[in-house]
CSV table of C-alpha atoms in Angstrom, one decimal:
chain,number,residue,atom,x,y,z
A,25,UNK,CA,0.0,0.0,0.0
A,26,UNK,CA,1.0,3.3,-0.7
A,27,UNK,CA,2.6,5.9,2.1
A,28,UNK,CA,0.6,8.8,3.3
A,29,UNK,CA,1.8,12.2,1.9
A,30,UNK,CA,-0.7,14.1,3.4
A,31,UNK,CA,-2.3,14.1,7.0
A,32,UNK,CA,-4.0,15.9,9.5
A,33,UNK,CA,-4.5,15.3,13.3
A,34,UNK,CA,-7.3,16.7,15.1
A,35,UNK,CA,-7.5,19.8,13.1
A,36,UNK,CA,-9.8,22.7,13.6
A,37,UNK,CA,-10.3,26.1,12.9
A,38,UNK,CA,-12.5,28.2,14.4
A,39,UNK,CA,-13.6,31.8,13.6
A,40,UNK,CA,-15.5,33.1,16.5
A,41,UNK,CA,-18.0,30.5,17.6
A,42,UNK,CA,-18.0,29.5,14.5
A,43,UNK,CA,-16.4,25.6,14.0
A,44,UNK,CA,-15.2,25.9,10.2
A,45,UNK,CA,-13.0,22.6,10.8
A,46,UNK,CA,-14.0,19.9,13.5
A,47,UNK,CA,-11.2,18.2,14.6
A,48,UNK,CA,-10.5,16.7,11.1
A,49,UNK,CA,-8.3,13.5,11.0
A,50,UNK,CA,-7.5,12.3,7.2
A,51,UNK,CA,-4.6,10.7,5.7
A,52,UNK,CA,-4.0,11.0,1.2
A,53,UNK,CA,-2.1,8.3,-0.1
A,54,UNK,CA,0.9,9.1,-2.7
A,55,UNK,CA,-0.2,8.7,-6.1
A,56,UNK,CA,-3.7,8.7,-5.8
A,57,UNK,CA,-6.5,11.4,-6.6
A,58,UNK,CA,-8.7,12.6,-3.4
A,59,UNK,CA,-12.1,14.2,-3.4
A,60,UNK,CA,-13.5,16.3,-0.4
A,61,UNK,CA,-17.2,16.3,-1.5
A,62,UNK,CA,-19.3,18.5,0.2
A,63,UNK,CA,-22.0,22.0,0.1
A,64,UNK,CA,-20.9,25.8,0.4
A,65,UNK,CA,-19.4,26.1,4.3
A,66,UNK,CA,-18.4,22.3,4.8
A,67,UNK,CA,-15.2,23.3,5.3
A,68,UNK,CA,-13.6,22.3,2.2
A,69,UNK,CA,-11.8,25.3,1.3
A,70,UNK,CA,-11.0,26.2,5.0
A,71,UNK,CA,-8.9,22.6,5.2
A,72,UNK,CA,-7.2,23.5,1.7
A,73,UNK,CA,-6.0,26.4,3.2
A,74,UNK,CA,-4.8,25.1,6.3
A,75,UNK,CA,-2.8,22.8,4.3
A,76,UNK,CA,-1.3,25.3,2.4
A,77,UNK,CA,0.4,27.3,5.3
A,78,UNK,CA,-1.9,30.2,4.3
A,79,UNK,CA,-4.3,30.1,7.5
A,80,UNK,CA,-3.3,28.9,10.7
A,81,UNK,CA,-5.2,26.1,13.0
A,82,UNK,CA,-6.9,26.9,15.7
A,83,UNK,CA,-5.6,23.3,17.3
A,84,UNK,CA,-4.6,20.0,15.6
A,85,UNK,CA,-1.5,19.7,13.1
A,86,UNK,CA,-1.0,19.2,9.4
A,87,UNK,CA,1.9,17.5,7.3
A,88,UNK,CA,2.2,17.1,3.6
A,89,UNK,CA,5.2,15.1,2.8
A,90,UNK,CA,6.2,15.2,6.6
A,91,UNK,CA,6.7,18.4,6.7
A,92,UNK,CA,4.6,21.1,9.3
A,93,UNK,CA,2.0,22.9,6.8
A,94,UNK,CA,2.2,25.9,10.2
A,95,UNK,CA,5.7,25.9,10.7
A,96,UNK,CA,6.9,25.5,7.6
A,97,UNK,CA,4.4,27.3,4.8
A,98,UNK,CA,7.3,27.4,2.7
A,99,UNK,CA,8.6,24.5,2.3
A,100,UNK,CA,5.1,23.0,1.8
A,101,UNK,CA,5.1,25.3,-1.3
A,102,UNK,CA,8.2,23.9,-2.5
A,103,UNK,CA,6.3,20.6,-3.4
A,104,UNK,CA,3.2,21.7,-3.7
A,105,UNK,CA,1.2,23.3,-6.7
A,106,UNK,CA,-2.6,25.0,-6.0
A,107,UNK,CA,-5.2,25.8,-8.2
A,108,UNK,CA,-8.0,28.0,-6.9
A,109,UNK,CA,-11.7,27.8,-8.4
A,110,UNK,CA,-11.0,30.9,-10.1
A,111,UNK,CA,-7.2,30.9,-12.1
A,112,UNK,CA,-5.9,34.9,-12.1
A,113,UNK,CA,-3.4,35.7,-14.4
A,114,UNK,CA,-2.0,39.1,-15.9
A,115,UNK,CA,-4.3,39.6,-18.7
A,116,UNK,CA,-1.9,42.1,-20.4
A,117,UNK,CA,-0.1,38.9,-21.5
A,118,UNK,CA,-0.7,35.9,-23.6
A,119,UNK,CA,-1.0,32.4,-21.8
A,120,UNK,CA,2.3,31.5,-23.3
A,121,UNK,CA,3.7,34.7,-22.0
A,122,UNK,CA,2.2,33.7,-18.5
A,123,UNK,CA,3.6,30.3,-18.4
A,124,UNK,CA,7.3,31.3,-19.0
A,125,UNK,CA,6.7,34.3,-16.6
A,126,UNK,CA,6.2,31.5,-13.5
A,127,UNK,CA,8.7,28.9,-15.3
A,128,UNK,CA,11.3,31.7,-14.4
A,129,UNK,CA,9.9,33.3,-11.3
A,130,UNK,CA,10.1,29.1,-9.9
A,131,UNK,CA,14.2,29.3,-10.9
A,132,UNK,CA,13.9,27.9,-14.9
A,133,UNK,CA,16.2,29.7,-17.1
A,134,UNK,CA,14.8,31.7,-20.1
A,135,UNK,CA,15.2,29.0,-23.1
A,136,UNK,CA,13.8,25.9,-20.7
A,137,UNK,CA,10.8,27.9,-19.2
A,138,UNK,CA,9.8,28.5,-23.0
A,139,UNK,CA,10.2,25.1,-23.6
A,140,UNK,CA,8.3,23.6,-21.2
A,141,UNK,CA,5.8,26.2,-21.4
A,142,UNK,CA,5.2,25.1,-25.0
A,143,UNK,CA,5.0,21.2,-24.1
A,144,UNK,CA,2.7,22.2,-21.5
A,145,UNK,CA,0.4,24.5,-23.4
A,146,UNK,CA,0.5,21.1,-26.1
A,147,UNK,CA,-0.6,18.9,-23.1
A,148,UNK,CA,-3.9,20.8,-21.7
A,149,UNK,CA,-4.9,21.8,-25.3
A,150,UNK,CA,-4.1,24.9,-25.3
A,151,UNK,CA,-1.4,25.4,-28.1
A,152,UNK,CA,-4.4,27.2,-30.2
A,153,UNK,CA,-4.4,29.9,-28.2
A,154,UNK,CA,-0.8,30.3,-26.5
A,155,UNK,CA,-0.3,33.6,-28.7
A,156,UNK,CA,-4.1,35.1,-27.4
A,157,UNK,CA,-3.9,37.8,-23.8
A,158,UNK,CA,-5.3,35.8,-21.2
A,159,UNK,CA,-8.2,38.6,-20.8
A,160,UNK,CA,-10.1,36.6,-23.5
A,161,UNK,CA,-10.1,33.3,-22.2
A,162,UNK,CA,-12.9,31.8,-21.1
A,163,UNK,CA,-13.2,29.8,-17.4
A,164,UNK,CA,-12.7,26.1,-19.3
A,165,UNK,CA,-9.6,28.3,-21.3
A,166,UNK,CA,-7.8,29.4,-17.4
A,167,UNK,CA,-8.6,26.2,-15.8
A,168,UNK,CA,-6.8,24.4,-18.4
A,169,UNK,CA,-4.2,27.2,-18.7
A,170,UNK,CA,-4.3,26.5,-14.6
A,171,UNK,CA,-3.0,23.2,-14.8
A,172,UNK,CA,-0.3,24.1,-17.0
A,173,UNK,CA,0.8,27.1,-14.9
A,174,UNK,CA,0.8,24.9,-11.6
A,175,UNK,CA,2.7,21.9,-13.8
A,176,UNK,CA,5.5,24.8,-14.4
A,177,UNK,CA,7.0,24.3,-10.9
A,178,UNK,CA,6.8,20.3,-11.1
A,179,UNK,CA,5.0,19.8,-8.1
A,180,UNK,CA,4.4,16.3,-6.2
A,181,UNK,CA,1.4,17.3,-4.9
A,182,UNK,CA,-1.4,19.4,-7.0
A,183,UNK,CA,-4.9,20.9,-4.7
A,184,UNK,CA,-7.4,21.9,-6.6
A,185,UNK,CA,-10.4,24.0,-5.0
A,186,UNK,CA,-13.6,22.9,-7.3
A,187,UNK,CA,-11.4,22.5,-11.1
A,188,UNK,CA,-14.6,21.8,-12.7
A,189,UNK,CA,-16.7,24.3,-11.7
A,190,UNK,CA,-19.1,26.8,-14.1
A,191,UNK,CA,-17.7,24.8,-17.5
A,192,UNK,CA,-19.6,23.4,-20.3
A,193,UNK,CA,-20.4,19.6,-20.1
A,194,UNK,CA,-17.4,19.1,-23.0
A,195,UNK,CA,-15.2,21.0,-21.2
A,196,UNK,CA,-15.5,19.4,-18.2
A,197,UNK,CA,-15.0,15.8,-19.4
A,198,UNK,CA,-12.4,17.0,-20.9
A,199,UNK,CA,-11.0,18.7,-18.0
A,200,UNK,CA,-11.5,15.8,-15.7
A,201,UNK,CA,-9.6,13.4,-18.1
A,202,UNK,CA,-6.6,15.7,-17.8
A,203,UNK,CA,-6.7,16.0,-13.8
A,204,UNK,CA,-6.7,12.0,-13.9
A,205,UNK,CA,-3.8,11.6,-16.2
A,206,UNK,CA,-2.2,13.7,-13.5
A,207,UNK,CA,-2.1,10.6,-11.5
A,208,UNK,CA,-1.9,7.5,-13.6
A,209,UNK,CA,0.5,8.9,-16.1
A,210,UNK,CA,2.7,11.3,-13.5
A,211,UNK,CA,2.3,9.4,-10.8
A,212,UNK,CA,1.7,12.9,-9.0
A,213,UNK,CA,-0.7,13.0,-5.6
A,214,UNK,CA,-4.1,14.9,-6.2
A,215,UNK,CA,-6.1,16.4,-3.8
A,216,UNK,CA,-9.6,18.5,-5.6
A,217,UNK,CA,-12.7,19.8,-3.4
A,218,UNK,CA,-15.6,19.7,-5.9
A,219,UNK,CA,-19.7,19.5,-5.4
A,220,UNK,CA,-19.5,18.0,-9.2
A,221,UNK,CA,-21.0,14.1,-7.6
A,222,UNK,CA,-20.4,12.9,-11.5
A,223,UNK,CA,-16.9,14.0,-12.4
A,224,UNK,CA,-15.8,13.1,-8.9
A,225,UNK,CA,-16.9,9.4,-9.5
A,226,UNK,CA,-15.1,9.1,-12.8
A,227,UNK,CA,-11.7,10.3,-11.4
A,228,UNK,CA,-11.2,9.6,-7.4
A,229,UNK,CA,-9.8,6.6,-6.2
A,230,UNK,CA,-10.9,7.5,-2.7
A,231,UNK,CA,-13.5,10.6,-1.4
A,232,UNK,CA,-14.2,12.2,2.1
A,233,UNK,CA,-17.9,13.5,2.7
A,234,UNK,CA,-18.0,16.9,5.2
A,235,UNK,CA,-20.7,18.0,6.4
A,236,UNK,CA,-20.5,21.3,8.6
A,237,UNK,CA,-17.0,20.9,9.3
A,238,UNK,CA,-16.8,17.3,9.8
A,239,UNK,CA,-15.4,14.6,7.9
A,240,UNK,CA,-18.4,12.1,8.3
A,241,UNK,CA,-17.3,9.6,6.0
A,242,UNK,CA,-14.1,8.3,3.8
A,243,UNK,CA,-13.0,6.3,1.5
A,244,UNK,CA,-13.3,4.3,-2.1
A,245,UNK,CA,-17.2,4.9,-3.4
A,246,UNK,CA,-17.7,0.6,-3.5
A,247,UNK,CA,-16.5,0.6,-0.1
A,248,UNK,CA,-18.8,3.4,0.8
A,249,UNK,CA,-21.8,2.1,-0.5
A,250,UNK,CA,-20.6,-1.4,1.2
A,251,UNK,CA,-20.8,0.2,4.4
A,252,UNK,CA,-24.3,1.8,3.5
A,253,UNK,CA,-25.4,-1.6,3.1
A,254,UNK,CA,-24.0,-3.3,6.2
A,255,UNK,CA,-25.4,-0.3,8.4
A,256,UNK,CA,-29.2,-1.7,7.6
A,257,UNK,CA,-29.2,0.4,3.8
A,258,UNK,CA,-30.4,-1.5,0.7
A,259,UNK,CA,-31.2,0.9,-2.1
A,260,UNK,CA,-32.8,-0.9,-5.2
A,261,UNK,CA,-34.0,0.8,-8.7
A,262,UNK,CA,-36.2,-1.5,-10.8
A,263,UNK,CA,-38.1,-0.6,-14.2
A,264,UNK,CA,-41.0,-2.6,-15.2
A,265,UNK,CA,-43.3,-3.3,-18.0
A,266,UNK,CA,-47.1,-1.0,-18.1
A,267,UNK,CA,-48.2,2.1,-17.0
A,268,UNK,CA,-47.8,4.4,-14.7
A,269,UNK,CA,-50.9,3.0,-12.7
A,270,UNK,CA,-49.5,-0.2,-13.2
A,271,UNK,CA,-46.2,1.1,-11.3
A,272,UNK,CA,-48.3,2.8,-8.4
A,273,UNK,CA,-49.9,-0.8,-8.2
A,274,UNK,CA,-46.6,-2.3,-7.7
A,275,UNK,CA,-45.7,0.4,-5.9
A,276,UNK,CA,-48.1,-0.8,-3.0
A,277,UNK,CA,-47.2,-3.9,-3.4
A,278,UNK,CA,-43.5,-3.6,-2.3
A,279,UNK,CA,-44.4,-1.4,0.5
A,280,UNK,CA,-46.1,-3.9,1.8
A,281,UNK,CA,-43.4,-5.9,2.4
A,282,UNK,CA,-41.6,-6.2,5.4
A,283,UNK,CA,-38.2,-3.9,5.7
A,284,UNK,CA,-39.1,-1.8,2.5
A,285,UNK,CA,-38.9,1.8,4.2
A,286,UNK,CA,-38.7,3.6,1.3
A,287,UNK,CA,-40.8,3.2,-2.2
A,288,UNK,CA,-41.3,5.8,-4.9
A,289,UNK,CA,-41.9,6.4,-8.6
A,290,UNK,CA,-39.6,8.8,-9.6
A,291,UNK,CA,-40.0,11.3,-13.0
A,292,UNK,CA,-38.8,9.0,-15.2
A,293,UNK,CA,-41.0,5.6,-14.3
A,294,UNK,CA,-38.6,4.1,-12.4
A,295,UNK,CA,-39.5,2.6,-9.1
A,296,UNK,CA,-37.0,3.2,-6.4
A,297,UNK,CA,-36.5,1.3,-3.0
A,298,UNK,CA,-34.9,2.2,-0.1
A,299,UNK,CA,-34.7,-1.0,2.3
A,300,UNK,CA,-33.4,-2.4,5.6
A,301,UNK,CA,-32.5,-5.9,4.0
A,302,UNK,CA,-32.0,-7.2,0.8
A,303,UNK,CA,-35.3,-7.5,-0.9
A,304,UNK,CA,-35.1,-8.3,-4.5
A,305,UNK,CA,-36.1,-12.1,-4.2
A,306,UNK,CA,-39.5,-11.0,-2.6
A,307,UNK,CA,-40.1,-8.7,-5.1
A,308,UNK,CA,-39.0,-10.3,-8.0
A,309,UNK,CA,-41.3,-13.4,-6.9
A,310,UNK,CA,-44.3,-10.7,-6.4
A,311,UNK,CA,-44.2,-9.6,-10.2
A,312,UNK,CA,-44.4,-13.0,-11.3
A,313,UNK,CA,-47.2,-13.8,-9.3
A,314,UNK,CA,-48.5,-10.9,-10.8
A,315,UNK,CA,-47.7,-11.4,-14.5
A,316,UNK,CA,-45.8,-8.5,-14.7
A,317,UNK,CA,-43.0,-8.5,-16.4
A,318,UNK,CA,-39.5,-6.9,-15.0
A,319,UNK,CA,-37.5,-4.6,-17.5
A,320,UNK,CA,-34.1,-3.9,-15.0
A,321,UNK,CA,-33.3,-4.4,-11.4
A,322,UNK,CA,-30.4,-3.9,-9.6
A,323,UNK,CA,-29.1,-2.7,-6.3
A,324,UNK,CA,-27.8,1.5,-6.8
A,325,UNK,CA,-26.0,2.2,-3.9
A,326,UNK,CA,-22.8,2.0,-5.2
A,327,UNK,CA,-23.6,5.4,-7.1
A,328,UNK,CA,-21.8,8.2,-5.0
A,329,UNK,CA,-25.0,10.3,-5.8
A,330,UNK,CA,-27.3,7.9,-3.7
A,331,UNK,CA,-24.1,7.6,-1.1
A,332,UNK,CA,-23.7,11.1,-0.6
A,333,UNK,CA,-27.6,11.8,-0.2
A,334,UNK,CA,-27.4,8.9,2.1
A,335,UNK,CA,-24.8,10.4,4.5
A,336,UNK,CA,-25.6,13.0,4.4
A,337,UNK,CA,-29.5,12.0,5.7
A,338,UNK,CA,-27.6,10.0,8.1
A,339,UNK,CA,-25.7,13.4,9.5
A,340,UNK,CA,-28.7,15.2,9.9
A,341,UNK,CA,-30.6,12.8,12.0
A,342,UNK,CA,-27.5,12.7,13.8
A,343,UNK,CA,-27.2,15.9,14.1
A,344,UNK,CA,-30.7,16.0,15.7
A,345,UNK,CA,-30.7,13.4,18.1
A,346,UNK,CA,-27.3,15.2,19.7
A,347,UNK,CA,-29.3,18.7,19.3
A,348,UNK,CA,-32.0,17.2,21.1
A,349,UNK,CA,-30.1,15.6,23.9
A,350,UNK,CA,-28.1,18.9,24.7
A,351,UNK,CA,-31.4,21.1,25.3
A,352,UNK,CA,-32.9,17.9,27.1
């Protein structure tokens, strides 16, 4: 298994009464790419800038590579690259221009930064508009233009605060292919904070939920949806031949069975199932007893979507029980 290149210990940060960061405990594996998943305010973009030396804990420690993300801000920028969720650049110059300008500024000699500014530009797809002042790019233009700029310095470890967010659908598959290749082909450590459920799925070998500052869950999105399962969470999605009647009919049916918690007919005619045991012999032999004939069933919980719904439900009730036990 690989080491871990970046961890926290009990970190928090605080502003006011306010808990931004609740004692936050994670460990990123070399190599891999990470996604902290969560709304506005989870505390995402607080915890990637307490990794980054550029806001101080209020208690708790960080390490990137071993080395103190507090006590040593600068060395953690020595081996690590950032992109924030919106790329500035001088808009005077062209994206090639900007490139060789932070090839130098990171040490490079004149003749290497433009060379590696060029193969870097080739890379992201960007060679088309190298020559055009950054003031006309669009956001899917700087984000790529982003990744270049951060590849300039050669960094082991690249954060990313939401890559994807407010580009076009091509864009962003795009964009998501290139953030992967960071890992498989580079062999680079990735660490992205993103609401974007889909694109997370396709490129994250491992994700952490936070909700309201707390990392409530962690890990690979099979083993996730595993551990929905073995805490008493079936979720089943099942399409069926006849009308929409016909579904409400079956509908009934399956709530009717024991340990089916959850059943409803969504927008697009498929019945869904949220259960407490595994049902889909009982309702497989229901249909057939019924002549009705079964289009597609099969368990969804391995979706992150449905997991991070799921924990997020799960957080809440939480969240309610402790409220209610505090004011008695």
């Amino acid at each position: 298994m690989a080491e871990n290149i970046i961890i926290t210990k009990n970190l928090v940060k605080q502003y006011g009464e306010v808990t931004a960061v609740d004692h936050l405990n994670l460990s990123i594996r070399k190599g891999e790419v990470f996604g902290l998943l969560g709304p506005n305010g989870a505390g995402k973009t607080t915890t990637t800038l307490m990794l980054l030396g550029l806001t101080q804990p209020t208690s708790g420690r960080a390490f990137i590579d071993g080395i103190d993300c507090s006590r040593n801000p600068v060395g953690v920028k020595k081996i690590v690259g950032y992109l924030p969720d919106n790329v500035g650049f001088y808009p005077d110059m062209t994206g090639f221009e900007n490139l060789v300008f932070t090839g130098e500024m990171n040490g490079l000699g004149r003749k290497e930064a433009k060379d590696l500014a060029d193969s870097l530009l080739d890379r992201v797809g960007m060679t088309f508009a190298a020559d055009r002042k950054t003031s006309g790019y669009s956001r899917g233009m700087r984000q790529r233009l982003g990744i270049a700029n951060v590849l300039m310095k050669d960094p082991e470890i690249i954060i990313m605060d939401e890559p994807t967010l407010g580009i076009d659908p091509e864009g962003m598959r795009e964009l998501t292919e290139l953030i992967k290749t960071l890992s498989t082909k580079d062999g680079r450590t990735v660490l992205l904070s993103s609401h974007e459920l889909y694109q997370v799925q396709q490129i994250c070998d491992r994700v952490g939920i936070f909700v309201k500052g707390k990392l409530i869950a962690c890990g690979a999105i099979d083993d996730l949806g595993r551990q929905l399962q073995e805490s008493g969470l079936y979720i089943l999605s099942l399409q069926i031949d006849g009308s929409e009647d016909d579904k409400k009919i079956v509908c009934d049916r399956i709530r009717a069975i024991d340990g089916a918690n959850v059943v409803e007919l969504t927008a697009d005619g498929v019945i869904r199932v949220e259960s407490s045991r595994d049902l889909r012999r009982e309702i497989f032999a229901m249909l057939v007893m019924n002549n009705i004939t079964l289009l597609d069933m099969h368990q969804s919980g391995g979706q992150l979507e449905e997991i991070y719904r799921k924990y997020f439900e799960k957080a809440g009730e939480e969240g309610e029980r402790a409220d209610k036990k505090q004011n008695g």
